[in-house]
PDB file of C-alpha atoms in Angstrom:
ATOM      1  CA  UNK P 679      23.505  13.029  -4.733  1.00 92.00           C
ATOM      2  CA  UNK P 680      19.834  13.393  -3.862  1.00 92.00           C
ATOM      3  CA  UNK P 681      17.425  13.550  -6.768  1.00 94.00           C
ATOM      4  CA  UNK P 682      14.085  15.340  -6.590  1.00 94.00           C
ATOM      5  CA  UNK P 683      10.882  15.580  -8.554  1.00 96.00           C
ATOM      6  CA  UNK P 684       7.474  17.123  -7.992  1.00 96.00           C
ATOM      7  CA  UNK P 685       4.040  15.530  -8.007  1.00 97.00           C
ATOM      8  CA  UNK P 686       0.807  17.486  -8.351  1.00 97.00           C
ATOM      9  CA  UNK P 687      -1.662  16.178  -5.780  1.00 97.00           C
ATOM     10  CA  UNK P 688      -5.063  17.209  -4.430  1.00 97.00           C
ATOM     11  CA  UNK P 689      -3.100  18.744  -1.529  1.00 96.00           C
ATOM     12  CA  UNK P 690      -0.901  20.793  -3.849  1.00 95.00           C
ATOM     13  CA  UNK P 691       2.658  20.188  -4.956  1.00 96.00           C
ATOM     14  CA  UNK P 692       4.512  17.308  -3.305  1.00 96.00           C
ATOM     15  CA  UNK P 693       8.294  17.097  -3.436  1.00 94.00           C
ATOM     16  CA  UNK P 694       9.802  13.622  -3.667  1.00 96.00           C
ATOM     17  CA  UNK P 695      13.454  12.937  -2.883  1.00 94.00           C
ATOM     18  CA  UNK P 696      15.422   9.833  -3.749  1.00 95.00           C
ATOM     19  CA  UNK P 697      18.911   8.519  -3.277  1.00 94.00           C
ATOM     20  CA  UNK P 698      20.334   5.248  -4.618  1.00 94.00           C
ATOM     21  CA  UNK P 699      16.919   4.586  -6.199  1.00 94.00           C
ATOM     22  CA  UNK P 700      15.189   4.584  -2.805  1.00 96.00           C
ATOM     23  CA  UNK P 701      12.638   7.115  -1.606  1.00 97.00           C
ATOM     24  CA  UNK P 702      14.075   9.202   1.233  1.00 95.00           C
ATOM     25  CA  UNK P 703      11.552  12.031   1.348  1.00 94.00           C
ATOM     26  CA  UNK P 704       8.067  13.164   0.447  1.00 95.00           C
ATOM     27  CA  UNK P 705       6.890  16.571   1.619  1.00 94.00           C
ATOM     28  CA  UNK P 706       3.788  18.677   1.096  1.00 93.00           C
ATOM     29  CA  UNK P 707       4.588  22.179  -0.150  1.00 90.00           C
ATOM     30  CA  UNK P 708       5.134  24.447   2.845  1.00 83.00           C
ATOM     31  CA  UNK P 709       5.526  21.533   5.261  1.00 78.00           C
ATOM     32  CA  UNK P 710       7.505  22.054   8.440  1.00 74.00           C
ATOM     33  CA  UNK P 711      10.889  20.346   8.452  1.00 68.00           C
ATOM     34  CA  UNK P 712      10.918  20.394   4.645  1.00 71.00           C
ATOM     35  CA  UNK P 713      13.944  18.415   3.471  1.00 68.00           C
ATOM     36  CA  UNK P 714      14.839  17.675   7.099  1.00 66.00           C
ATOM     37  CA  UNK P 715      18.517  17.237   7.828  1.00 67.00           C
ATOM     38  CA  UNK P 716      19.549  16.151   4.344  1.00 68.00           C
ATOM     39  CA  UNK P 717      22.792  17.916   3.424  1.00 67.00           C
ATOM     40  CA  UNK P 718      23.658  16.276   0.088  1.00 70.00           C
ATOM     41  CA  UNK P 719      23.503  18.246  -3.132  1.00 85.00           C
ATOM     42  CA  UNK P 720      20.242  17.914  -5.009  1.00 83.00           C
ATOM     43  CA  UNK P 721      19.436  17.621  -8.670  1.00 89.00           C
ATOM     44  CA  UNK P 722      16.044  17.490 -10.357  1.00 91.00           C
ATOM     45  CA  UNK P 723      15.395  14.178 -12.139  1.00 92.00           C
ATOM     46  CA  UNK P 724      11.857  13.233 -13.108  1.00 91.00           C
ATOM     47  CA  UNK P 725      12.772   9.839 -14.503  1.00 90.00           C
ATOM     48  CA  UNK P 726      13.946   7.678 -11.595  1.00 95.00           C
ATOM     49  CA  UNK P 727      12.271   4.287 -11.223  1.00 96.00           C
ATOM     50  CA  UNK P 728      11.510   4.976  -7.540  1.00 97.00           C
ATOM     51  CA  UNK P 729       9.739   8.181  -8.519  1.00 97.00           C
ATOM     52  CA  UNK P 730       7.608   6.378 -11.098  1.00 97.00           C
ATOM     53  CA  UNK P 731       6.672   3.733  -8.483  1.00 97.00           C
ATOM     54  CA  UNK P 732       5.895   6.421  -5.909  1.00 98.00           C
ATOM     55  CA  UNK P 733       3.796   8.418  -8.363  1.00 98.00           C
ATOM     56  CA  UNK P 734       1.822   5.275  -9.211  1.00 97.00           C
ATOM     57  CA  UNK P 735       1.327   4.662  -5.462  1.00 98.00           C
ATOM     58  CA  UNK P 736       0.167   8.259  -4.968  1.00 98.00           C
ATOM     59  CA  UNK P 737      -2.212   8.050  -7.951  1.00 98.00           C
ATOM     60  CA  UNK P 738      -3.783   4.970  -6.418  1.00 97.00           C
ATOM     61  CA  UNK P 739      -3.954   6.524  -2.944  1.00 98.00           C
ATOM     62  CA  UNK P 740      -5.550   9.764  -4.129  1.00 98.00           C
ATOM     63  CA  UNK P 741      -8.087   7.692  -6.093  1.00 97.00           C
ATOM     64  CA  UNK P 742      -9.307   6.344  -2.750  1.00 96.00           C
ATOM     65  CA  UNK P 743      -7.487   3.025  -2.893  1.00 96.00           C
ATOM     66  CA  UNK P 744      -5.298   1.500  -0.192  1.00 96.00           C
ATOM     67  CA  UNK P 745      -1.979   0.780  -1.927  1.00 96.00           C
ATOM     68  CA  UNK P 746       0.644  -1.251  -0.095  1.00 95.00           C
ATOM     69  CA  UNK P 747       4.003   0.273   0.736  1.00 93.00           C
ATOM     70  CA  UNK P 748       5.584  -3.151   0.352  1.00 91.00           C
ATOM     71  CA  UNK P 749       6.450  -2.418  -3.285  1.00 86.00           C
ATOM     72  CA  UNK P 750       8.140   0.902  -2.520  1.00 96.00           C
ATOM     73  CA  UNK P 751      11.818   1.038  -1.667  1.00 96.00           C
ATOM     74  CA  UNK P 752      11.917   3.405   1.300  1.00 97.00           C
ATOM     75  CA  UNK P 753      15.056   4.547   3.082  1.00 96.00           C
ATOM     76  CA  UNK P 754      14.009   6.367   6.223  1.00 95.00           C
ATOM     77  CA  UNK P 755      16.917   8.180   7.812  1.00 92.00           C
ATOM     78  CA  UNK P 756      16.823   9.243  11.450  1.00 93.00           C
ATOM     79  CA  UNK P 757      17.775   8.365  14.987  1.00 95.00           C
ATOM     80  CA  UNK P 758      17.034   4.898  16.343  1.00 96.00           C
ATOM     81  CA  UNK P 759      14.103   6.346  18.301  1.00 96.00           C
ATOM     82  CA  UNK P 760      12.605   8.091  15.273  1.00 95.00           C
ATOM     83  CA  UNK P 761      13.026   4.967  13.147  1.00 97.00           C
ATOM     84  CA  UNK P 762      11.168   2.959  15.796  1.00 97.00           C
ATOM     85  CA  UNK P 763       8.292   5.458  15.812  1.00 97.00           C
ATOM     86  CA  UNK P 764       8.145   5.602  12.006  1.00 97.00           C
ATOM     87  CA  UNK P 765       8.018   1.792  11.829  1.00 97.00           C
ATOM     88  CA  UNK P 766       4.983   1.892  14.122  1.00 97.00           C
ATOM     89  CA  UNK P 767       3.399   4.508  11.840  1.00 97.00           C
ATOM     90  CA  UNK P 768       3.769   2.125   8.896  1.00 96.00           C
ATOM     91  CA  UNK P 769       1.591  -0.369  10.789  1.00 96.00           C
ATOM     92  CA  UNK P 770      -1.374   1.977  11.283  1.00 96.00           C
ATOM     93  CA  UNK P 771      -4.146   0.663   9.072  1.00 96.00           C
ATOM     94  CA  UNK P 772      -5.687   2.723   6.296  1.00 96.00           C
ATOM     95  CA  UNK P 773      -8.714   4.591   7.634  1.00 94.00           C
ATOM     96  CA  UNK P 774      -7.710   4.122  11.279  1.00 93.00           C
ATOM     97  CA  UNK P 775      -6.289   6.566  13.805  1.00 93.00           C
ATOM     98  CA  UNK P 776      -4.177   6.053  16.913  1.00 93.00           C
ATOM     99  CA  UNK P 777      -3.007   8.500  19.567  1.00 93.00           C
ATOM    100  CA  UNK P 778       0.496   9.646  20.321  1.00 94.00           C
ATOM    101  CA  UNK P 779      -0.011   7.938  23.680  1.00 93.00           C
ATOM    102  CA  UNK P 780      -0.860   4.630  21.977  1.00 93.00           C
ATOM    103  CA  UNK P 781       2.452   4.776  20.109  1.00 95.00           C
ATOM    104  CA  UNK P 782       4.327   5.749  23.267  1.00 95.00           C
ATOM    105  CA  UNK P 783       2.942   2.699  25.100  1.00 94.00           C
ATOM    106  CA  UNK P 784       4.141   0.413  22.287  1.00 94.00           C
ATOM    107  CA  UNK P 785       7.678   1.675  22.845  1.00 94.00           C
ATOM    108  CA  UNK P 786       7.808   1.778  26.645  1.00 91.00           C
ATOM    109  CA  UNK P 787       5.395   2.020  29.563  1.00 88.00           C
ATOM    110  CA  UNK P 788       6.993   5.331  30.603  1.00 89.00           C
ATOM    111  CA  UNK P 789       7.525   6.849  27.149  1.00 87.00           C
ATOM    112  CA  UNK P 790       6.316  10.418  26.729  1.00 89.00           C
ATOM    113  CA  UNK P 791       3.654  11.257  24.156  1.00 90.00           C
ATOM    114  CA  UNK P 792       5.512  14.509  23.485  1.00 91.00           C
ATOM    115  CA  UNK P 793       8.675  12.627  22.486  1.00 92.00           C
ATOM    116  CA  UNK P 794       6.598  10.524  20.113  1.00 94.00           C
ATOM    117  CA  UNK P 795       4.999  13.699  18.743  1.00 91.00           C
ATOM    118  CA  UNK P 796       8.439  15.110  17.936  1.00 92.00           C
ATOM    119  CA  UNK P 797       9.393  11.975  16.029  1.00 93.00           C
ATOM    120  CA  UNK P 798       6.060  11.851  14.195  1.00 94.00           C
ATOM    121  CA  UNK P 799       6.444  15.513  13.211  1.00 91.00           C
ATOM    122  CA  UNK P 800       9.850  14.851  11.661  1.00 92.00           C
ATOM    123  CA  UNK P 801       8.651  11.934   9.508  1.00 94.00           C
ATOM    124  CA  UNK P 802      10.419  12.534   6.179  1.00 95.00           C
ATOM    125  CA  UNK P 803       8.039  10.472   4.034  1.00 96.00           C
ATOM    126  CA  UNK P 804       4.615  12.014   4.586  1.00 95.00           C
ATOM    127  CA  UNK P 805       1.428  10.297   3.449  1.00 97.00           C
ATOM    128  CA  UNK P 806       3.167   6.989   2.621  1.00 98.00           C
ATOM    129  CA  UNK P 807       4.431   6.658   6.201  1.00 98.00           C
ATOM    130  CA  UNK P 808       1.055   7.744   7.569  1.00 97.00           C
ATOM    131  CA  UNK P 809       1.771  10.296  10.284  1.00 96.00           C
ATOM    132  CA  UNK P 810      -1.598  11.890   9.437  1.00 96.00           C
ATOM    133  CA  UNK P 811      -3.271   8.919  11.177  1.00 96.00           C
ATOM    134  CA  UNK P 812      -1.995  10.009  14.599  1.00 95.00           C
ATOM    135  CA  UNK P 813      -4.267  12.121  16.788  1.00 93.00           C
ATOM    136  CA  UNK P 814      -3.967  13.659  20.209  1.00 89.00           C
ATOM    137  CA  UNK P 815      -5.476  12.527  23.459  1.00 83.00           C
ATOM    138  CA  UNK P 816      -9.249  12.094  23.304  1.00 80.00           C
ATOM    139  CA  UNK P 817      -9.309  12.224  19.489  1.00 79.00           C
ATOM    140  CA  UNK P 818      -8.029  15.771  19.110  1.00 83.00           C
ATOM    141  CA  UNK P 819      -6.691  16.540  15.640  1.00 84.00           C
ATOM    142  CA  UNK P 820      -3.531  18.311  16.652  1.00 83.00           C
ATOM    143  CA  UNK P 821      -0.183  18.655  15.023  1.00 78.00           C
ATOM    144  CA  UNK P 822       0.583  17.877  11.422  1.00 87.00           C
ATOM    145  CA  UNK P 823       3.712  19.208   9.770  1.00 86.00           C
ATOM    146  CA  UNK P 824       1.827  19.365   6.449  1.00 89.00           C
ATOM    147  CA  UNK P 825      -0.976  21.496   7.945  1.00 89.00           C
ATOM    148  CA  UNK P 826      -4.098  20.422   9.796  1.00 90.00           C
ATOM    149  CA  UNK P 827      -6.324  21.146   6.802  1.00 92.00           C
ATOM    150  CA  UNK P 828      -4.306  18.568   4.830  1.00 95.00           C
ATOM    151  CA  UNK P 829      -4.504  16.092   7.700  1.00 94.00           C
ATOM    152  CA  UNK P 830      -8.288  16.425   7.602  1.00 92.00           C
ATOM    153  CA  UNK P 831      -8.337  15.928   3.803  1.00 95.00           C
ATOM    154  CA  UNK P 832      -6.188  12.779   4.048  1.00 96.00           C
ATOM    155  CA  UNK P 833      -8.296  11.284   6.831  1.00 95.00           C
ATOM    156  CA  UNK P 834     -11.526  12.081   4.974  1.00 94.00           C
ATOM    157  CA  UNK P 835     -10.094  10.464   1.827  1.00 96.00           C
ATOM    158  CA  UNK P 836      -9.541   7.315   3.904  1.00 96.00           C
ATOM    159  CA  UNK P 837     -13.108   7.394   5.208  1.00 92.00           C
ATOM    160  CA  UNK P 838     -12.365   8.519   8.766  1.00 90.00           C
ATOM    161  CA  UNK P 839     -15.425  10.196  10.277  1.00 84.00           C
ATOM    162  CA  UNK P 840     -13.925  13.562  11.137  1.00 80.00           C
ATOM    163  CA  UNK P 841     -17.057  14.563  13.066  1.00 72.00           C
ATOM    164  CA  UNK P 842     -16.097  11.875  15.592  1.00 65.00           C
ATOM    165  CA  UNK P 843     -12.771  13.639  16.176  1.00 65.00           C
ATOM    166  CA  UNK P 844     -12.113  17.031  17.731  1.00 60.00           C
ATOM    167  CA  UNK P 845     -10.623  19.336  15.132  1.00 52.00           C
ATOM    168  CA  UNK P 846      -8.376  21.958  16.735  1.00 48.00           C
ATOM    169  CA  UNK P 847      -6.968  24.515  14.271  1.00 41.00           C
TER     170      UNK P 847
END
């Protein structure tokens, strides 16, 4: 059974999903790949410990702080390749951006940026696993399953100088 709850954020409603008291999903309302490939039955439950921890993390984050994900029990579910990409995402520092190409080079010298982009786009735990910190070649703000306007808001919250990037809507 997958349990869900909602969190009201500055970006709108976020849906959190948990299983076995671990966070398996966090999506912005209207996000592409919402609920991904999860097939289990769902049930609303606002009182799971993982949800309370995640809500506290989100409160801190949206207050402009840099909370650690170390205290959150995450259970990312995906292919080996996607898990490798998502692990790299976890290492992108608050307020920093990297390119899809940078991530590709960390995996293999001949890895495609497009393959990395597909994995980044299917990240099931948005914001906490910071896929919003990935930009295109030459600093272009392209691709964000939660919407580019939300990507801009998240980066601005973290102090990224958006004027230094190329916003492509």
